[in-house]
Amino acid sequence: GPMESLREGGRPLSKTAGLRNRMLDSIPIDEFDHILWVDADIVEVPADLPTRLLAAGVDGVVAPVVLIEEPGPVGPNQFYDTTAFVLKGRADHRPDDRSPYVEGRSVELFHPWTPGSPPDEEVVEMDCVGTVYMAPARLFGPGGARYHDHQRLTEHWSVMQAARGAGMRVAMHRGVVVRHANLPKYGESWHDNEHRPPPPPPSDGPTQG
């Protein structure tokens, strides 16, 4: 059935977290080796994406680089999800700042995306990733990871915490690229994840003007 309306003070990501959990609860997790999450507004994906992510040999969560479909709002090959992609060891940086991009916490907007990483290191450790990633199915098994909205780091943060708690890695493969829709090209706005007012009460019928 349909998801319930957002509660007062709720955010769109709260509903997204619930939808992700509903999908997880609807499949026989133990029949799969891995789960590949791909957001619906991804428009360019390598045909061999699962193979390339698996070949990275990461025992845990691994994401590709997620760029904005050209032309990027700021420049070519601009990174998309700077909220969910958090640099290694930087999740607690500026803990009161809920901006979509936080310098020193977010992945950088442009190549090489993770400052300080060796240039030839394709797979780099991260605190958090999002949008598109592969994870072992056992991470989501009975009593395992589920999605919960986070005010700064998106609903993916709870899963990344669970992965590390299970001894798994969280990484980004800088040699694999997907692209997210440049939403204004399609007449849409960039995602807004701020709080929403409660929905109006249902009408009892037509009213007279």
mmCIF file of N, CA and C in Angstrom, residues 24-97:
data_model
loop_
_atom_site.group_PDB
_atom_site.id
_atom_site.type_symbol
_atom_site.label_atom_id
_atom_site.label_comp_id
_atom_site.label_asym_id
_atom_site.label_seq_id
_atom_site.Cartn_x
_atom_site.Cartn_y
_atom_site.Cartn_z
ATOM 1 N N LEU A 24 13.640 -3.661 1.205
ATOM 2 C CA LEU A 24 14.467 -4.693 1.826
ATOM 3 C C LEU A 24 13.618 -5.781 2.471
ATOM 4 N N ASP A 25 12.529 -5.376 3.107
ATOM 5 C CA ASP A 25 11.683 -6.337 3.800
ATOM 6 C C ASP A 25 10.833 -7.176 2.846
ATOM 7 N N SER A 26 10.810 -6.775 1.558
ATOM 8 C CA SER A 26 9.960 -7.480 0.597
ATOM 9 C C SER A 26 10.706 -8.534 -0.207
ATOM 10 N N ILE A 27 12.020 -8.678 0.005
ATOM 11 C CA ILE A 27 12.785 -9.635 -0.786
ATOM 12 C C ILE A 27 13.458 -10.657 0.141
ATOM 13 N N PRO A 28 13.722 -11.863 -0.358
ATOM 14 C CA PRO A 28 14.424 -12.875 0.451
ATOM 15 C C PRO A 28 15.924 -12.582 0.469
ATOM 16 N N ILE A 29 16.357 -11.774 1.417
ATOM 17 C CA ILE A 29 17.744 -11.297 1.460
ATOM 18 C C ILE A 29 18.741 -12.444 1.379
ATOM 19 N N ASP A 30 18.443 -13.569 2.044
ATOM 20 C CA ASP A 30 19.414 -14.656 2.098
ATOM 21 C C ASP A 30 19.610 -15.368 0.764
ATOM 22 N N GLU A 31 18.831 -15.005 -0.254
ATOM 23 C CA GLU A 31 19.008 -15.597 -1.578
ATOM 24 C C GLU A 31 19.943 -14.774 -2.464
ATOM 25 N N PHE A 32 20.456 -13.672 -1.934
ATOM 26 C CA PHE A 32 21.306 -12.784 -2.712
ATOM 27 C C PHE A 32 22.681 -12.663 -2.061
ATOM 28 N N ASP A 33 23.674 -12.387 -2.891
ATOM 29 C CA ASP A 33 25.023 -12.114 -2.390
ATOM 30 C C ASP A 33 25.240 -10.631 -2.147
ATOM 31 N N HIS A 34 24.704 -9.812 -3.052
ATOM 32 C CA HIS A 34 24.893 -8.368 -2.955
ATOM 33 C C HIS A 34 23.597 -7.640 -3.313
ATOM 34 N N ILE A 35 23.485 -6.425 -2.814
ATOM 35 C CA ILE A 35 22.397 -5.521 -3.160
ATOM 36 C C ILE A 35 23.016 -4.307 -3.845
ATOM 37 N N LEU A 36 22.491 -3.949 -5.018
ATOM 38 C CA LEU A 36 22.951 -2.752 -5.732
ATOM 39 C C LEU A 36 21.838 -1.720 -5.694
ATOM 40 N N TRP A 37 22.106 -0.624 -4.991
ATOM 41 C CA TRP A 37 21.151 0.479 -4.925
ATOM 42 C C TRP A 37 21.463 1.459 -6.058
ATOM 43 N N VAL A 38 20.436 1.837 -6.820
ATOM 44 C CA VAL A 38 20.585 2.830 -7.887
ATOM 45 C C VAL A 38 19.391 3.775 -7.808
ATOM 46 N N ASP A 39 19.637 5.038 -7.510
ATOM 47 C CA ASP A 39 18.548 6.004 -7.440
ATOM 48 C C ASP A 39 17.861 6.128 -8.800
ATOM 49 N N ALA A 40 16.579 6.431 -8.784
ATOM 50 C CA ALA A 40 15.778 6.432 -10.000
ATOM 51 C C ALA A 40 16.196 7.508 -10.988
ATOM 52 N N ASP A 41 16.840 8.571 -10.524
ATOM 53 C CA ASP A 41 17.208 9.659 -11.431
ATOM 54 C C ASP A 41 18.661 9.579 -11.901
ATOM 55 N N ILE A 42 19.224 8.383 -11.897
ATOM 56 C CA ILE A 42 20.527 8.149 -12.529
ATOM 57 C C ILE A 42 20.276 7.913 -14.019
ATOM 58 N N VAL A 43 21.002 8.644 -14.873
ATOM 59 C CA VAL A 43 20.713 8.601 -16.312
ATOM 60 C C VAL A 43 21.847 7.995 -17.140
ATOM 61 N N GLU A 44 23.038 7.851 -16.571
ATOM 62 C CA GLU A 44 24.147 7.245 -17.301
ATOM 63 C C GLU A 44 24.847 6.251 -16.379
ATOM 64 N N VAL A 45 24.879 4.985 -16.807
ATOM 65 C CA VAL A 45 25.464 3.914 -15.999
ATOM 66 C C VAL A 45 26.274 2.998 -16.915
ATOM 67 N N PRO A 46 27.512 2.671 -16.562
ATOM 68 C CA PRO A 46 28.249 1.698 -17.366
ATOM 69 C C PRO A 46 27.520 0.356 -17.380
ATOM 70 N N ALA A 47 27.499 -0.296 -18.521
ATOM 71 C CA ALA A 47 26.796 -1.577 -18.634
ATOM 72 C C ALA A 47 27.376 -2.618 -17.694
ATOM 73 N N ASP A 48 28.651 -2.487 -17.385
ATOM 74 C CA ASP A 48 29.313 -3.467 -16.511
ATOM 75 C C ASP A 48 29.493 -2.940 -15.092
ATOM 76 N N LEU A 49 28.628 -2.038 -14.663
ATOM 77 C CA LEU A 49 28.766 -1.439 -13.330
ATOM 78 C C LEU A 49 28.878 -2.479 -12.215
ATOM 79 N N PRO A 50 27.971 -3.462 -12.117
ATOM 80 C CA PRO A 50 28.107 -4.432 -11.020
ATOM 81 C C PRO A 50 29.441 -5.169 -11.051
ATOM 82 N N THR A 51 29.870 -5.567 -12.252
ATOM 83 C CA THR A 51 31.136 -6.294 -12.372
ATOM 84 C C THR A 51 32.312 -5.449 -11.899
ATOM 85 N N ARG A 52 32.320 -4.194 -12.269
ATOM 86 C CA ARG A 52 33.445 -3.324 -11.909
ATOM 87 C C ARG A 52 33.467 -3.019 -10.414
ATOM 88 N N LEU A 53 32.299 -2.868 -9.822
ATOM 89 C CA LEU A 53 32.269 -2.643 -8.373
ATOM 90 C C LEU A 53 32.701 -3.893 -7.623
ATOM 91 N N LEU A 54 32.252 -5.044 -8.070
ATOM 92 C CA LEU A 54 32.673 -6.292 -7.432
ATOM 93 C C LEU A 54 34.168 -6.516 -7.584
ATOM 94 N N ALA A 55 34.701 -6.167 -8.752
ATOM 95 C CA ALA A 55 36.124 -6.374 -9.015
ATOM 96 C C ALA A 55 37.010 -5.520 -8.127
ATOM 97 N N ALA A 56 36.439 -4.488 -7.503
ATOM 98 C CA ALA A 56 37.234 -3.648 -6.597
ATOM 99 C C ALA A 56 37.680 -4.423 -5.368
ATOM 100 N N GLY A 57 37.009 -5.537 -5.070
ATOM 101 C CA GLY A 57 37.424 -6.380 -3.953
ATOM 102 C C GLY A 57 37.170 -5.791 -2.588
ATOM 103 N N VAL A 58 36.179 -4.927 -2.489
ATOM 104 C CA VAL A 58 35.856 -4.290 -1.208
ATOM 105 C C VAL A 58 34.903 -5.190 -0.421
ATOM 106 N N ASP A 59 35.327 -5.617 0.761
ATOM 107 C CA ASP A 59 34.434 -6.369 1.644
ATOM 108 C C ASP A 59 33.595 -5.359 2.418
ATOM 109 N N GLY A 60 32.534 -4.916 1.775
ATOM 110 C CA GLY A 60 31.693 -3.894 2.373
ATOM 111 C C GLY A 60 30.969 -3.117 1.293
ATOM 112 N N VAL A 61 30.797 -1.831 1.529
ATOM 113 C CA VAL A 61 30.029 -0.957 0.647
ATOM 114 C C VAL A 61 30.980 -0.241 -0.309
ATOM 115 N N VAL A 62 30.657 -0.260 -1.600
ATOM 116 C CA VAL A 62 31.496 0.442 -2.571
ATOM 117 C C VAL A 62 30.599 1.179 -3.560
ATOM 118 N N ALA A 63 30.917 2.446 -3.789
ATOM 119 C CA ALA A 63 30.131 3.304 -4.675
ATOM 120 C C ALA A 63 30.997 3.800 -5.825
ATOM 121 N N PRO A 64 30.384 4.085 -6.974
ATOM 122 C CA PRO A 64 31.115 4.776 -8.027
ATOM 123 C C PRO A 64 31.136 6.273 -7.753
ATOM 124 N N VAL A 65 31.868 7.007 -8.548
ATOM 125 C CA VAL A 65 31.776 8.466 -8.554
ATOM 126 C C VAL A 65 30.435 8.843 -9.179
ATOM 127 N N VAL A 66 29.719 9.767 -8.561
ATOM 128 C CA VAL A 66 28.400 10.179 -9.062
ATOM 129 C C VAL A 66 28.487 11.647 -9.496
ATOM 130 N N LEU A 67 28.528 11.867 -10.808
ATOM 131 C CA LEU A 67 28.609 13.211 -11.360
ATOM 132 C C LEU A 67 27.247 13.667 -11.874
ATOM 133 N N ILE A 68 27.114 14.967 -12.075
ATOM 134 C CA ILE A 68 25.887 15.531 -12.621
ATOM 135 C C ILE A 68 25.948 15.463 -14.146
ATOM 136 N N GLU A 69 24.839 15.090 -14.748
ATOM 137 C CA GLU A 69 24.717 15.128 -16.196
ATOM 138 C C GLU A 69 25.103 16.516 -16.703
ATOM 139 N N GLU A 70 25.881 16.564 -17.772
ATOM 140 C CA GLU A 70 26.348 17.857 -18.280
ATOM 141 C C GLU A 70 25.194 18.670 -18.891
ATOM 142 N N PRO A 71 25.318 20.014 -18.806
ATOM 143 C CA PRO A 71 26.386 20.771 -18.161
ATOM 144 C C PRO A 71 26.137 20.934 -16.668
ATOM 145 N N GLY A 72 27.164 20.714 -15.858
ATOM 146 C CA GLY A 72 27.022 20.899 -14.426
ATOM 147 C C GLY A 72 26.728 22.349 -14.080
ATOM 148 N N PRO A 73 25.982 22.595 -13.007
ATOM 149 C CA PRO A 73 25.636 23.971 -12.627
ATOM 150 C C PRO A 73 26.848 24.850 -12.349
ATOM 151 N N VAL A 74 27.928 24.252 -11.843
ATOM 152 C CA VAL A 74 29.123 25.031 -11.492
ATOM 153 C C VAL A 74 30.223 24.833 -12.521
ATOM 154 N N GLY A 75 30.294 23.633 -13.119
ATOM 155 C CA GLY A 75 31.330 23.351 -14.093
ATOM 156 C C GLY A 75 31.233 21.922 -14.577
ATOM 157 N N PRO A 76 32.032 21.573 -15.587
ATOM 158 C CA PRO A 76 31.970 20.210 -16.124
ATOM 159 C C PRO A 76 32.444 19.170 -15.118
ATOM 160 N N ASN A 77 31.847 17.986 -15.202
ATOM 161 C CA ASN A 77 32.203 16.864 -14.331
ATOM 162 C C ASN A 77 32.090 17.222 -12.850
ATOM 163 N N GLN A 78 30.966 17.844 -12.521
ATOM 164 C CA GLN A 78 30.704 18.255 -11.136
ATOM 165 C C GLN A 78 30.106 17.089 -10.360
ATOM 166 N N PHE A 79 30.598 16.867 -9.140
ATOM 167 C CA PHE A 79 30.065 15.797 -8.287
ATOM 168 C C PHE A 79 28.645 16.138 -7.876
ATOM 169 N N TYR A 80 27.828 15.094 -7.757
ATOM 170 C CA TYR A 80 26.423 15.314 -7.418
ATOM 171 C C TYR A 80 26.156 15.295 -5.913
ATOM 172 N N ASP A 81 26.241 14.136 -5.292
ATOM 173 C CA ASP A 81 25.737 13.977 -3.923
ATOM 174 C C ASP A 81 26.800 14.313 -2.886
ATOM 175 N N THR A 82 27.045 15.605 -2.715
ATOM 176 C CA THR A 82 28.064 16.041 -1.755
ATOM 177 C C THR A 82 27.559 15.993 -0.319
ATOM 178 N N THR A 83 26.294 15.666 -0.124
ATOM 179 C CA THR A 83 25.764 15.511 1.233
ATOM 180 C C THR A 83 26.032 14.108 1.758
ATOM 181 N N ALA A 84 25.719 13.104 0.947
ATOM 182 C CA ALA A 84 25.893 11.718 1.395
ATOM 183 C C ALA A 84 27.338 11.241 1.297
ATOM 184 N N PHE A 85 28.092 11.730 0.309
ATOM 185 C CA PHE A 85 29.485 11.302 0.157
ATOM 186 C C PHE A 85 30.364 12.128 1.094
ATOM 187 N N VAL A 86 30.796 11.483 2.163
ATOM 188 C CA VAL A 86 31.531 12.157 3.237
ATOM 189 C C VAL A 86 32.951 11.608 3.294
ATOM 190 N N LEU A 87 33.920 12.518 3.352
ATOM 191 C CA LEU A 87 35.328 12.135 3.369
ATOM 192 C C LEU A 87 35.658 11.320 4.613
ATOM 193 N N LYS A 88 36.636 10.462 4.479
ATOM 194 C CA LYS A 88 37.064 9.596 5.576
ATOM 195 C C LYS A 88 37.452 10.402 6.811
ATOM 196 N N GLY A 89 36.834 10.042 7.947
ATOM 197 C CA GLY A 89 37.161 10.687 9.217
ATOM 198 C C GLY A 89 36.591 12.079 9.397
ATOM 199 N N ARG A 90 35.670 12.508 8.498
ATOM 200 C CA ARG A 90 35.203 13.896 8.541
ATOM 201 C C ARG A 90 33.700 14.020 8.821
ATOM 202 N N ALA A 91 33.044 12.968 9.210
ATOM 203 C CA ALA A 91 31.597 13.025 9.424
ATOM 204 C C ALA A 91 31.210 13.996 10.537
ATOM 205 N N ASP A 92 32.079 14.187 11.519
ATOM 206 C CA ASP A 92 31.760 15.067 12.641
ATOM 207 C C ASP A 92 32.222 16.503 12.425
ATOM 208 N N HIS A 93 32.771 16.789 11.259
ATOM 209 C CA HIS A 93 33.233 18.146 10.966
ATOM 210 C C HIS A 93 32.042 19.086 10.819
ATOM 211 N N ARG A 94 32.078 20.219 11.527
ATOM 212 C CA ARG A 94 31.000 21.211 11.503
ATOM 213 C C ARG A 94 29.646 20.536 11.729
ATOM 214 N N PRO A 95 29.461 19.978 12.918
ATOM 215 C CA PRO A 95 28.277 19.147 13.194
ATOM 216 C C PRO A 95 26.950 19.888 13.155
ATOM 217 N N ASP A 96 26.966 21.223 13.214
ATOM 218 C CA ASP A 96 25.712 21.977 13.173
ATOM 219 C C ASP A 96 25.375 22.478 11.768
ATOM 220 N N ASP A 97 26.222 22.160 10.798
ATOM 221 C CA ASP A 97 26.029 22.660 9.437
ATOM 222 C C ASP A 97 25.311 21.603 8.599
#
